[in-house]
PDB file of C-alpha atoms and ligand atoms in Angstrom:
ATOM      1  CA  UNK A 139     -39.129  26.075  11.286  1.00 40.00           C
ATOM      2  CA  UNK A 140     -41.263  23.278  12.699  1.00 37.00           C
ATOM      3  CA  UNK A 141     -43.613  23.554  15.675  1.00 38.00           C
ATOM      4  CA  UNK A 142     -42.815  22.642  19.291  1.00 42.00           C
ATOM      5  CA  UNK A 143     -40.370  24.205  21.714  1.00 45.00           C
ATOM      6  CA  UNK A 144     -36.771  23.215  21.222  1.00 50.00           C
ATOM      7  CA  UNK A 145     -34.690  23.602  24.377  1.00 53.00           C
ATOM      8  CA  UNK A 146     -31.497  23.997  22.366  1.00 82.00           C
ATOM      9  CA  UNK A 147     -32.699  26.863  20.242  1.00 93.00           C
ATOM     10  CA  UNK A 148     -32.090  30.548  20.800  1.00 97.00           C
ATOM     11  CA  UNK A 149     -34.522  32.978  19.221  1.00 97.00           C
ATOM     12  CA  UNK A 150     -33.966  36.536  18.029  1.00 97.00           C
ATOM     13  CA  UNK A 151     -36.825  38.936  17.387  1.00 98.00           C
ATOM     14  CA  UNK A 152     -35.115  41.744  15.473  1.00 97.00           C
ATOM     15  CA  UNK A 153     -31.994  41.649  13.352  1.00 95.00           C
ATOM     16  CA  UNK A 154     -30.737  45.237  13.390  1.00 94.00           C
ATOM     17  CA  UNK A 155     -27.537  46.664  14.807  1.00 93.00           C
ATOM     18  CA  UNK A 156     -27.760  44.678  18.061  1.00 95.00           C
ATOM     19  CA  UNK A 157     -29.487  41.476  16.926  1.00 96.00           C
ATOM     20  CA  UNK A 158     -26.938  40.992  14.147  1.00 95.00           C
ATOM     21  CA  UNK A 159     -23.981  41.778  16.446  1.00 95.00           C
ATOM     22  CA  UNK A 160     -25.134  39.251  19.042  1.00 97.00           C
ATOM     23  CA  UNK A 161     -25.789  36.479  16.525  1.00 96.00           C
ATOM     24  CA  UNK A 162     -22.407  37.054  14.873  1.00 95.00           C
ATOM     25  CA  UNK A 163     -20.637  37.208  18.257  1.00 95.00           C
ATOM     26  CA  UNK A 164     -22.259  34.042  19.611  1.00 96.00           C
ATOM     27  CA  UNK A 165     -21.511  32.107  16.400  1.00 95.00           C
ATOM     28  CA  UNK A 166     -17.942  33.444  16.005  1.00 94.00           C
ATOM     29  CA  UNK A 167     -17.025  32.557  19.598  1.00 93.00           C
ATOM     30  CA  UNK A 168     -18.238  29.015  18.920  1.00 93.00           C
ATOM     31  CA  UNK A 169     -20.851  29.163  21.648  1.00 91.00           C
ATOM     32  CA  UNK A 170     -23.878  28.712  19.432  1.00 94.00           C
ATOM     33  CA  UNK A 171     -24.209  26.779  16.196  1.00 95.00           C
ATOM     34  CA  UNK A 172     -26.046  28.399  13.274  1.00 95.00           C
ATOM     35  CA  UNK A 173     -28.719  25.718  13.317  1.00 95.00           C
ATOM     36  CA  UNK A 174     -29.527  26.564  16.951  1.00 96.00           C
ATOM     37  CA  UNK A 175     -30.627  30.075  15.983  1.00 96.00           C
ATOM     38  CA  UNK A 176     -34.158  31.114  15.006  1.00 96.00           C
ATOM     39  CA  UNK A 177     -34.438  34.702  13.825  1.00 96.00           C
ATOM     40  CA  UNK A 178     -37.008  37.073  12.438  1.00 96.00           C
ATOM     41  CA  UNK A 179     -37.126  40.723  11.430  1.00 95.00           C
ATOM     42  CA  UNK A 180     -39.806  43.071  10.132  1.00 94.00           C
ATOM     43  CA  UNK A 181     -38.575  43.453   6.562  1.00 92.00           C
ATOM     44  CA  UNK A 182     -38.856  39.876   5.344  1.00 82.00           C
ATOM     45  CA  UNK A 183     -37.068  40.622   2.057  1.00 85.00           C
ATOM     46  CA  UNK A 184     -33.898  41.283   4.072  1.00 86.00           C
ATOM     47  CA  UNK A 185     -34.003  37.858   5.712  1.00 82.00           C
ATOM     48  CA  UNK A 186     -32.301  36.540   2.553  1.00 84.00           C
ATOM     49  CA  UNK A 187     -29.035  38.256   3.618  1.00 84.00           C
ATOM     50  CA  UNK A 188     -28.950  36.232   6.829  1.00 90.00           C
ATOM     51  CA  UNK A 189     -29.301  32.953   4.918  1.00 89.00           C
ATOM     52  CA  UNK A 190     -26.405  33.925   2.651  1.00 91.00           C
ATOM     53  CA  UNK A 191     -24.120  34.414   5.652  1.00 93.00           C
ATOM     54  CA  UNK A 192     -25.373  31.471   7.725  1.00 94.00           C
ATOM     55  CA  UNK A 193     -27.232  28.954   5.545  1.00 95.00           C
ATOM     56  CA  UNK A 194     -28.140  26.721   8.498  1.00 95.00           C
ATOM     57  CA  UNK A 195     -29.866  29.463  10.482  1.00 95.00           C
ATOM     58  CA  UNK A 196     -33.652  29.043  10.921  1.00 95.00           C
ATOM     59  CA  UNK A 197     -35.700  31.921   9.573  1.00 95.00           C
ATOM     60  CA  UNK A 198     -39.065  32.525  11.244  1.00 95.00           C
ATOM     61  CA  UNK A 199     -41.829  34.494   9.579  1.00 93.00           C
ATOM     62  CA  UNK A 200     -42.744  36.375  12.763  1.00 95.00           C
ATOM     63  CA  UNK A 201     -42.169  36.732  16.499  1.00 97.00           C
ATOM     64  CA  UNK A 202     -44.749  34.045  17.309  1.00 97.00           C
ATOM     65  CA  UNK A 203     -42.868  31.518  15.207  1.00 97.00           C
ATOM     66  CA  UNK A 204     -39.691  32.421  17.125  1.00 97.00           C
ATOM     67  CA  UNK A 205     -41.287  31.897  20.551  1.00 97.00           C
ATOM     68  CA  UNK A 206     -42.808  28.603  19.441  1.00 96.00           C
ATOM     69  CA  UNK A 207     -39.419  27.311  18.386  1.00 95.00           C
ATOM     70  CA  UNK A 208     -36.974  28.541  20.983  1.00 96.00           C
ATOM     71  CA  UNK A 209     -36.657  28.503  24.741  1.00 94.00           C
ATOM     72  CA  UNK A 210     -34.392  31.524  25.148  1.00 96.00           C
ATOM     73  CA  UNK A 211     -35.574  34.563  23.201  1.00 97.00           C
ATOM     74  CA  UNK A 212     -33.705  37.818  22.641  1.00 98.00           C
ATOM     75  CA  UNK A 213     -35.982  40.787  21.981  1.00 98.00           C
ATOM     76  CA  UNK A 214     -33.885  43.146  19.858  1.00 98.00           C
ATOM     77  CA  UNK A 215     -36.411  45.734  18.660  1.00 97.00           C
ATOM     78  CA  UNK A 216     -36.618  49.486  19.290  1.00 93.00           C
ATOM     79  CA  UNK A 217     -38.364  50.637  22.508  1.00 89.00           C
ATOM     80  CA  UNK A 218     -41.538  51.839  20.796  1.00 87.00           C
ATOM     81  CA  UNK A 219     -42.083  48.472  19.089  1.00 92.00           C
ATOM     82  CA  UNK A 220     -41.599  46.550  22.301  1.00 92.00           C
ATOM     83  CA  UNK A 221     -45.128  46.207  23.695  1.00 92.00           C
ATOM     84  CA  UNK A 222     -46.547  45.152  20.337  1.00 93.00           C
ATOM     85  CA  UNK A 223     -44.059  42.293  20.222  1.00 96.00           C
ATOM     86  CA  UNK A 224     -44.821  41.241  23.813  1.00 95.00           C
ATOM     87  CA  UNK A 225     -48.568  41.272  23.220  1.00 94.00           C
ATOM     88  CA  UNK A 226     -48.091  39.258  20.031  1.00 96.00           C
ATOM     89  CA  UNK A 227     -46.075  36.521  21.752  1.00 97.00           C
ATOM     90  CA  UNK A 228     -47.937  36.549  25.099  1.00 96.00           C
ATOM     91  CA  UNK A 229     -50.307  33.591  24.361  1.00 96.00           C
ATOM     92  CA  UNK A 230     -47.320  31.406  23.488  1.00 97.00           C
ATOM     93  CA  UNK A 231     -45.027  32.241  26.429  1.00 96.00           C
ATOM     94  CA  UNK A 232     -44.724  29.500  29.083  1.00 95.00           C
ATOM     95  CA  UNK A 233     -42.843  29.478  32.414  1.00 93.00           C
ATOM     96  CA  UNK A 234     -39.905  27.564  30.897  1.00 92.00           C
ATOM     97  CA  UNK A 235     -39.235  30.413  28.459  1.00 95.00           C
ATOM     98  CA  UNK A 236     -36.396  32.810  29.128  1.00 96.00           C
ATOM     99  CA  UNK A 237     -36.791  36.275  27.646  1.00 97.00           C
ATOM    100  CA  UNK A 238     -33.683  38.378  27.233  1.00 98.00           C
ATOM    101  CA  UNK A 239     -34.429  42.062  26.907  1.00 97.00           C
ATOM    102  CA  UNK A 240     -31.804  44.491  25.644  1.00 97.00           C
ATOM    103  CA  UNK A 241     -33.953  47.622  25.864  1.00 94.00           C
ATOM    104  CA  UNK A 242     -32.823  49.698  28.844  1.00 90.00           C
ATOM    105  CA  UNK A 243     -35.940  51.841  29.041  1.00 90.00           C
ATOM    106  CA  UNK A 244     -38.268  48.830  29.444  1.00 93.00           C
ATOM    107  CA  UNK A 245     -38.489  47.832  33.118  1.00 93.00           C
ATOM    108  CA  UNK A 246     -38.598  44.130  34.042  1.00 96.00           C
ATOM    109  CA  UNK A 247     -41.722  44.781  36.156  1.00 95.00           C
ATOM    110  CA  UNK A 248     -43.493  46.040  33.019  1.00 93.00           C
ATOM    111  CA  UNK A 249     -42.503  42.959  31.009  1.00 95.00           C
ATOM    112  CA  UNK A 250     -43.782  40.802  33.912  1.00 96.00           C
ATOM    113  CA  UNK A 251     -47.196  42.463  33.573  1.00 94.00           C
ATOM    114  CA  UNK A 252     -47.524  40.753  30.186  1.00 94.00           C
ATOM    115  CA  UNK A 253     -45.504  37.537  30.330  1.00 95.00           C
ATOM    116  CA  UNK A 254     -44.819  35.119  33.176  1.00 95.00           C
ATOM    117  CA  UNK A 255     -41.345  33.598  32.745  1.00 96.00           C
ATOM    118  CA  UNK A 256     -37.673  34.153  33.418  1.00 97.00           C
ATOM    119  CA  UNK A 257     -36.578  37.599  32.257  1.00 98.00           C
ATOM    120  CA  UNK A 258     -33.016  38.839  31.927  1.00 98.00           C
ATOM    121  CA  UNK A 259     -32.191  42.401  31.100  1.00 98.00           C
ATOM    122  CA  UNK A 260     -28.874  42.924  29.331  1.00 98.00           C
ATOM    123  CA  UNK A 261     -27.363  46.152  28.126  1.00 98.00           C
ATOM    124  CA  UNK A 262     -24.913  45.245  25.368  1.00 97.00           C
ATOM    125  CA  UNK A 263     -22.532  47.601  23.600  1.00 97.00           C
ATOM    126  CA  UNK A 264     -21.439  47.780  19.973  1.00 97.00           C
ATOM    127  CA  UNK A 265     -17.783  47.456  21.031  1.00 97.00           C
ATOM    128  CA  UNK A 266     -18.524  43.790  21.730  1.00 97.00           C
ATOM    129  CA  UNK A 267     -18.369  43.435  17.941  1.00 96.00           C
ATOM    130  CA  UNK A 268     -14.611  43.612  18.689  1.00 96.00           C
ATOM    131  CA  UNK A 269     -15.131  41.322  21.743  1.00 95.00           C
ATOM    132  CA  UNK A 270     -14.639  44.275  24.099  1.00 97.00           C
ATOM    133  CA  UNK A 271     -16.712  46.412  26.453  1.00 97.00           C
ATOM    134  CA  UNK A 272     -18.985  45.733  29.397  1.00 98.00           C
ATOM    135  CA  UNK A 273     -22.424  44.088  29.170  1.00 98.00           C
ATOM    136  CA  UNK A 274     -24.680  45.022  32.088  1.00 98.00           C
ATOM    137  CA  UNK A 275     -26.902  42.194  33.314  1.00 98.00           C
ATOM    138  CA  UNK A 276     -29.722  41.607  35.814  1.00 97.00           C
ATOM    139  CA  UNK A 277     -32.255  38.779  36.155  1.00 98.00           C
ATOM    140  CA  UNK A 278     -35.750  38.478  37.593  1.00 97.00           C
ATOM    141  CA  UNK A 279     -36.437  35.894  40.310  1.00 96.00           C
ATOM    142  CA  UNK A 280     -37.701  33.317  37.785  1.00 96.00           C
ATOM    143  CA  UNK A 281     -34.381  32.947  35.988  1.00 96.00           C
ATOM    144  CA  UNK A 282     -32.762  29.738  37.201  1.00 94.00           C
ATOM    145  CA  UNK A 283     -29.106  29.544  38.216  1.00 94.00           C
ATOM    146  CA  UNK A 284     -28.411  27.480  35.101  1.00 93.00           C
ATOM    147  CA  UNK A 285     -30.160  29.954  32.772  1.00 94.00           C
ATOM    148  CA  UNK A 286     -28.382  32.952  34.313  1.00 95.00           C
ATOM    149  CA  UNK A 287     -25.023  31.185  33.965  1.00 95.00           C
ATOM    150  CA  UNK A 288     -25.787  30.358  30.320  1.00 94.00           C
ATOM    151  CA  UNK A 289     -26.628  33.964  29.434  1.00 96.00           C
ATOM    152  CA  UNK A 290     -23.718  35.440  31.371  1.00 97.00           C
ATOM    153  CA  UNK A 291     -21.375  32.989  29.706  1.00 95.00           C
ATOM    154  CA  UNK A 292     -22.675  33.949  26.225  1.00 95.00           C
ATOM    155  CA  UNK A 293     -21.995  37.624  26.956  1.00 97.00           C
ATOM    156  CA  UNK A 294     -18.817  36.826  28.873  1.00 97.00           C
ATOM    157  CA  UNK A 295     -17.241  35.558  25.673  1.00 96.00           C
ATOM    158  CA  UNK A 296     -17.892  38.762  23.746  1.00 97.00           C
ATOM    159  CA  UNK A 297     -17.452  41.267  26.611  1.00 97.00           C
ATOM    160  CA  UNK A 298     -16.976  41.635  30.344  1.00 98.00           C
ATOM    161  CA  UNK A 299     -20.189  41.016  32.283  1.00 98.00           C
ATOM    162  CA  UNK A 300     -21.247  43.214  35.182  1.00 98.00           C
ATOM    163  CA  UNK A 301     -24.286  42.086  37.163  1.00 97.00           C
ATOM    164  CA  UNK A 302     -25.861  45.278  38.575  1.00 97.00           C
ATOM    165  CA  UNK A 303     -29.207  46.379  40.070  1.00 97.00           C
ATOM    166  CA  UNK A 304     -31.815  47.272  37.511  1.00 96.00           C
ATOM    167  CA  UNK A 305     -32.212  50.704  39.143  1.00 95.00           C
ATOM    168  CA  UNK A 306     -28.651  51.546  38.041  1.00 96.00           C
ATOM    169  CA  UNK A 307     -29.036  50.298  34.470  1.00 94.00           C
ATOM    170  CA  UNK A 308     -29.949  53.565  32.814  1.00 94.00           C
ATOM    171  CA  UNK A 309     -27.108  55.567  34.330  1.00 96.00           C
ATOM    172  CA  UNK A 310     -24.478  52.882  33.761  1.00 97.00           C
ATOM    173  CA  UNK A 311     -25.683  52.509  30.159  1.00 96.00           C
ATOM    174  CA  UNK A 312     -24.599  56.081  29.440  1.00 96.00           C
ATOM    175  CA  UNK A 313     -21.020  54.933  30.006  1.00 97.00           C
ATOM    176  CA  UNK A 314     -21.047  51.417  28.559  1.00 98.00           C
ATOM    177  CA  UNK A 315     -23.687  51.358  25.854  1.00 97.00           C
ATOM    178  CA  UNK A 316     -24.104  55.002  24.744  1.00 97.00           C
ATOM    179  CA  UNK A 317     -20.413  55.377  25.582  1.00 97.00           C
ATOM    180  CA  UNK A 318     -19.004  54.484  22.148  1.00 97.00           C
ATOM    181  CA  UNK A 319     -21.254  57.081  20.478  1.00 98.00           C
ATOM    182  CA  UNK A 320     -20.450  59.756  23.052  1.00 98.00           C
ATOM    183  CA  UNK A 321     -16.721  59.013  22.970  1.00 98.00           C
ATOM    184  CA  UNK A 322     -16.768  59.115  19.154  1.00 98.00           C
ATOM    185  CA  UNK A 323     -18.497  62.523  19.290  1.00 98.00           C
ATOM    186  CA  UNK A 324     -15.870  63.891  21.707  1.00 98.00           C
ATOM    187  CA  UNK A 325     -12.886  62.729  19.673  1.00 98.00           C
ATOM    188  CA  UNK A 326     -14.437  63.781  16.359  1.00 98.00           C
ATOM    189  CA  UNK A 327     -14.332  67.312  17.812  1.00 98.00           C
ATOM    190  CA  UNK A 328     -10.630  66.852  18.600  1.00 98.00           C
ATOM    191  CA  UNK A 329      -9.890  65.696  15.042  1.00 98.00           C
ATOM    192  CA  UNK A 330     -11.985  68.540  13.577  1.00 98.00           C
ATOM    193  CA  UNK A 331     -10.052  71.055  15.694  1.00 98.00           C
ATOM    194  CA  UNK A 332      -6.813  69.488  14.428  1.00 98.00           C
ATOM    195  CA  UNK A 333      -7.989  69.934  10.838  1.00 98.00           C
ATOM    196  CA  UNK A 334      -8.725  73.617  11.501  1.00 98.00           C
ATOM    197  CA  UNK A 335      -5.211  74.143  12.861  1.00 97.00           C
ATOM    198  CA  UNK A 336      -2.993  72.372  10.314  1.00 96.00           C
ATOM    199  CA  UNK A 337      -2.827  71.415   6.642  1.00 94.00           C
ATOM    200  CA  UNK A 338      -0.176  68.682   6.864  1.00 98.00           C
ATOM    201  CA  UNK A 339      -2.448  65.878   8.066  1.00 98.00           C
ATOM    202  CA  UNK A 340      -5.830  64.873   6.742  1.00 98.00           C
ATOM    203  CA  UNK A 341      -8.883  63.495   8.586  1.00 98.00           C
ATOM    204  CA  UNK A 342      -7.812  59.843   8.241  1.00 98.00           C
ATOM    205  CA  UNK A 343      -4.311  60.517   9.539  1.00 98.00           C
ATOM    206  CA  UNK A 344      -5.479  62.555  12.529  1.00 98.00           C
ATOM    207  CA  UNK A 345      -8.156  59.938  13.280  1.00 98.00           C
ATOM    208  CA  UNK A 346      -5.479  57.218  13.244  1.00 98.00           C
ATOM    209  CA  UNK A 347      -3.280  59.280  15.595  1.00 98.00           C
ATOM    210  CA  UNK A 348      -6.169  59.755  18.028  1.00 98.00           C
ATOM    211  CA  UNK A 349      -7.300  56.116  17.837  1.00 98.00           C
ATOM    212  CA  UNK A 350      -3.830  54.636  18.396  1.00 98.00           C
ATOM    213  CA  UNK A 351      -3.300  57.022  21.300  1.00 98.00           C
ATOM    214  CA  UNK A 352      -6.733  56.271  22.773  1.00 98.00           C
ATOM    215  CA  UNK A 353      -6.188  52.537  22.440  1.00 97.00           C
ATOM    216  CA  UNK A 354      -2.702  52.766  23.951  1.00 98.00           C
ATOM    217  CA  UNK A 355      -3.891  54.964  26.803  1.00 98.00           C
ATOM    218  CA  UNK A 356      -6.687  52.520  27.651  1.00 97.00           C
ATOM    219  CA  UNK A 357      -4.316  49.531  27.439  1.00 97.00           C
ATOM    220  CA  UNK A 358      -1.678  51.219  29.601  1.00 98.00           C
ATOM    221  CA  UNK A 359      -4.220  52.259  32.232  1.00 98.00           C
ATOM    222  CA  UNK A 360      -5.802  48.810  32.410  1.00 97.00           C
ATOM    223  CA  UNK A 361      -2.483  46.938  32.471  1.00 98.00           C
ATOM    224  CA  UNK A 362      -0.815  49.229  35.017  1.00 98.00           C
ATOM    225  CA  UNK A 363      -4.005  49.879  36.996  1.00 98.00           C
ATOM    226  CA  UNK A 364      -3.602  53.629  36.519  1.00 98.00           C
ATOM    227  CA  UNK A 365      -6.438  56.132  36.788  1.00 97.00           C
ATOM    228  CA  UNK A 366      -6.891  59.218  34.639  1.00 98.00           C
ATOM    229  CA  UNK A 367      -5.133  61.443  37.176  1.00 96.00           C
ATOM    230  CA  UNK A 368      -2.043  59.195  37.001  1.00 96.00           C
ATOM    231  CA  UNK A 369      -1.849  59.626  33.216  1.00 97.00           C
ATOM    232  CA  UNK A 370      -2.308  63.396  33.460  1.00 97.00           C
ATOM    233  CA  UNK A 371       0.501  63.618  36.042  1.00 94.00           C
ATOM    234  CA  UNK A 372       2.824  61.496  33.871  1.00 94.00           C
ATOM    235  CA  UNK A 373       2.294  63.603  30.732  1.00 95.00           C
ATOM    236  CA  UNK A 374       1.348  67.076  31.889  1.00 90.00           C
ATOM    237  CA  UNK A 375       4.453  68.093  33.826  1.00 86.00           C
ATOM    238  CA  UNK A 376       4.231  71.299  35.890  1.00 89.00           C
ATOM    239  CA  UNK A 377       4.716  74.367  33.725  1.00 89.00           C
ATOM    240  CA  UNK A 378       4.842  72.229  30.564  1.00 91.00           C
ATOM    241  CA  UNK A 379       2.943  72.299  27.289  1.00 93.00           C
ATOM    242  CA  UNK A 380       0.335  69.587  27.983  1.00 93.00           C
ATOM    243  CA  UNK A 381      -0.619  71.329  31.229  1.00 95.00           C
ATOM    244  CA  UNK A 382      -1.873  74.312  29.206  1.00 96.00           C
ATOM    245  CA  UNK A 383      -4.235  72.034  27.282  1.00 96.00           C
ATOM    246  CA  UNK A 384      -5.342  70.175  30.419  1.00 96.00           C
ATOM    247  CA  UNK A 385      -6.252  73.510  32.071  1.00 96.00           C
ATOM    248  CA  UNK A 386      -8.561  74.410  29.169  1.00 97.00           C
ATOM    249  CA  UNK A 387     -10.219  70.992  29.292  1.00 97.00           C
ATOM    250  CA  UNK A 388     -10.680  71.161  33.085  1.00 97.00           C
ATOM    251  CA  UNK A 389     -12.244  74.608  32.762  1.00 97.00           C
ATOM    252  CA  UNK A 390     -14.712  73.921  29.957  1.00 96.00           C
ATOM    253  CA  UNK A 391     -15.612  70.238  29.930  1.00 97.00           C
ATOM    254  CA  UNK A 392     -17.336  69.779  33.332  1.00 98.00           C
ATOM    255  CA  UNK A 393     -20.191  71.969  32.109  1.00 98.00           C
ATOM    256  CA  UNK A 394     -20.388  70.116  28.775  1.00 97.00           C
ATOM    257  CA  UNK A 395     -20.450  66.672  30.411  1.00 98.00           C
ATOM    258  CA  UNK A 396     -22.942  67.734  33.105  1.00 98.00           C
ATOM    259  CA  UNK A 397     -25.270  68.928  30.371  1.00 98.00           C
ATOM    260  CA  UNK A 398     -24.648  65.800  28.290  1.00 98.00           C
ATOM    261  CA  UNK A 399     -25.539  63.456  31.180  1.00 97.00           C
ATOM    262  CA  UNK A 400     -28.600  65.550  32.138  1.00 97.00           C
ATOM    263  CA  UNK A 401     -29.929  65.587  28.560  1.00 97.00           C
ATOM    264  CA  UNK A 402     -29.392  61.843  28.036  1.00 96.00           C
ATOM    265  CA  UNK A 403     -30.981  60.940  31.375  1.00 95.00           C
ATOM    266  CA  UNK A 404     -33.955  63.264  30.744  1.00 95.00           C
ATOM    267  CA  UNK A 405     -34.500  61.644  27.360  1.00 94.00           C
ATOM    268  CA  UNK A 406     -34.413  58.227  29.034  1.00 92.00           C
ATOM    269  CA  UNK A 407     -37.054  59.343  31.532  1.00 91.00           C
ATOM    270  CA  UNK A 408     -39.250  60.676  28.695  1.00 91.00           C
ATOM    271  CA  UNK A 409     -38.934  57.454  26.645  1.00 89.00           C
ATOM    272  CA  UNK A 410     -39.429  55.333  29.805  1.00 86.00           C
ATOM    273  CA  UNK A 411     -42.644  57.203  30.688  1.00 87.00           C
ATOM    274  CA  UNK A 412     -43.987  56.852  27.156  1.00 85.00           C
ATOM    275  CA  UNK A 413     -43.267  53.123  27.205  1.00 84.00           C
ATOM    276  CA  UNK A 414     -44.739  52.680  30.705  1.00 82.00           C
ATOM    277  CA  UNK A 415     -48.006  54.099  29.308  1.00 82.00           C
ATOM    278  CA  UNK A 416     -47.987  51.285  26.731  1.00 81.00           C
ATOM    279  CA  UNK A 417     -47.858  48.768  29.592  1.00 82.00           C
ATOM    280  CA  UNK A 418     -50.883  50.205  31.470  1.00 79.00           C
TER     281      UNK A 418
HETATM  282  N1  NAP B 272     -27.505  50.239  19.041  1.00 72.23           N
HETATM  283  C1  NAP B 272     -26.905  50.129  20.226  1.00 72.23           C
HETATM  284  O1  NAP B 272     -25.720  50.488  20.431  1.00 72.23           O
HETATM  285  C2  NAP B 272     -27.667  49.528  21.399  1.00 72.23           C
HETATM  286  C3  NAP B 272     -26.966  49.207  22.572  1.00 72.23           C
HETATM  287  C4  NAP B 272     -27.653  48.589  23.629  1.00 72.23           C
HETATM  288  C5  NAP B 272     -29.006  48.334  23.513  1.00 72.23           C
HETATM  289  N2  NAP B 272     -29.676  48.693  22.389  1.00 72.23           N
HETATM  290  C6  NAP B 272     -31.114  48.390  22.319  1.00 72.23           C
HETATM  291  O2  NAP B 272     -31.286  47.336  21.402  1.00 72.23           O
HETATM  292  C7  NAP B 272     -32.571  47.394  20.806  1.00 72.23           C
HETATM  293  C8  NAP B 272     -32.414  47.250  19.311  1.00 72.23           C
HETATM  294  O3  NAP B 272     -31.613  48.332  18.870  1.00 72.23           O
HETATM  295  P1  NAP B 272     -30.901  48.307  17.441  1.00 72.23           P
HETATM  296  O4  NAP B 272     -29.924  49.429  17.465  1.00 72.23           O
HETATM  297  O5  NAP B 272     -30.458  46.928  17.116  1.00 72.23           O
HETATM  298  O6  NAP B 272     -32.172  48.708  16.521  1.00 72.23           O
HETATM  299  P2  NAP B 272     -32.333  48.494  14.946  1.00 72.23           P
HETATM  300  O7  NAP B 272     -31.013  48.427  14.287  1.00 72.23           O
HETATM  301  O8  NAP B 272     -33.332  49.507  14.488  1.00 72.23           O
HETATM  302  O9  NAP B 272     -33.033  47.051  14.849  1.00 72.23           O
HETATM  303  C9  NAP B 272     -34.341  46.814  15.250  1.00 72.23           C
HETATM  304  C10 NAP B 272     -34.800  45.507  14.639  1.00 72.23           C
HETATM  305  O10 NAP B 272     -36.121  45.226  15.069  1.00 72.23           O
HETATM  306  C11 NAP B 272     -36.810  44.651  13.962  1.00 72.23           C
HETATM  307  N3  NAP B 272     -38.248  44.725  14.180  1.00 72.23           N
HETATM  308  C12 NAP B 272     -39.033  45.794  14.349  1.00 72.23           C
HETATM  309  N4  NAP B 272     -40.326  45.418  14.486  1.00 72.23           N
HETATM  310  C13 NAP B 272     -40.349  44.068  14.392  1.00 72.23           C
HETATM  311  C14 NAP B 272     -41.358  43.081  14.438  1.00 72.23           C
HETATM  312  N5  NAP B 272     -42.634  43.410  14.592  1.00 72.23           N
HETATM  313  N6  NAP B 272     -41.013  41.782  14.293  1.00 72.23           N
HETATM  314  C15 NAP B 272     -39.719  41.427  14.114  1.00 72.23           C
HETATM  315  N7  NAP B 272     -38.694  42.311  14.067  1.00 72.23           N
HETATM  316  C16 NAP B 272     -39.012  43.613  14.195  1.00 72.23           C
HETATM  317  C17 NAP B 272     -36.324  45.449  12.795  1.00 72.23           C
HETATM  318  O11 NAP B 272     -36.586  44.764  11.573  1.00 72.23           O
HETATM  319  P3  NAP B 272     -36.190  45.406  10.110  1.00 72.23           P
HETATM  320  O12 NAP B 272     -34.725  45.736  10.176  1.00 72.23           O
HETATM  321  O13 NAP B 272     -36.476  44.338   9.161  1.00 72.23           O
HETATM  322  O14 NAP B 272     -37.065  46.624   9.987  1.00 72.23           O
HETATM  323  C18 NAP B 272     -34.825  45.520  13.102  1.00 72.23           C
HETATM  324  O15 NAP B 272     -34.179  44.380  12.596  1.00 72.23           O
HETATM  325  C19 NAP B 272     -33.174  48.760  21.221  1.00 72.23           C
HETATM  326  O16 NAP B 272     -34.133  48.573  22.199  1.00 72.23           O
HETATM  327  C20 NAP B 272     -31.990  49.525  21.774  1.00 72.23           C
HETATM  328  O17 NAP B 272     -32.370  50.389  22.825  1.00 72.23           O
HETATM  329  C21 NAP B 272     -29.039  49.252  21.325  1.00 72.23           C
END
């Protein structure tokens, strides 16, 4: 990577679950060419893997080298590593830079305390690896119309984009971004219960039954604009078999989901407070 800011380059600080998904998604949808990407990660020995997949990609030795060589920079590190990265790049951030933050617990106003440039907060979801899901987006006042369109178009090709207020990010993230993990945990319980009740079908077969049914239910609801109540009414006829199961779910799950949302939100507040201290 040579010095000087290149307006066509997109930088990635962090190449974990999210950084790698975004790079792959942007390249696969033909929106970004490999040679436009500058990427770094902590474990330099694992940068070799990236070169094997995309030989033209630019590898930077550290975050500073990324900021010096790209205009739009995605920060894809864990919350507790965030301030260190910002402090490291701070002397090299100029007003033309556009920082894209994918860490829900880091408030834009805290990032603005350290760097003065356009800042977009995006909450991606791993289901965008399959070009699905909703990416939540908001911008600070320094992001130009053109820059906001560019970012929303990048995410629009791997997901649906919802522009929402930053104050609603954390709650909405439970559904869109934590959602796949929470949904997987719920339906793993269903499969496990199935395994306890029968010996004809194994884990893979029951998982396939649940997945095909989940996928079909989602597709049907979206195509026919149905809500969950509509599906329940169609399947769980009065006095029928499904109704017995629905009654159990309606009795027990509200408490489980209330507790789940409370615990996740409390954890967010705790992480957010810890991170806010780093910004003082
Ligand atoms: N996972 C999700 O579903 C999801 C969804 C939405 C948002 N997010 C957010 O996305 C962010 C990243 O999450 P993740 O799941 O992708 O985490 P991850 O898999 O742990 O990846 C973090 C990356 O940061 C790199 N890193 C750490 N310190 C660095 C430094 N000083 N310089 C350069 N790179 C550094 C790590 O490098 P090494 O790998 O070399 O150690 C790693 O590649 C988090 O803030 C998370 O809240 C995650």
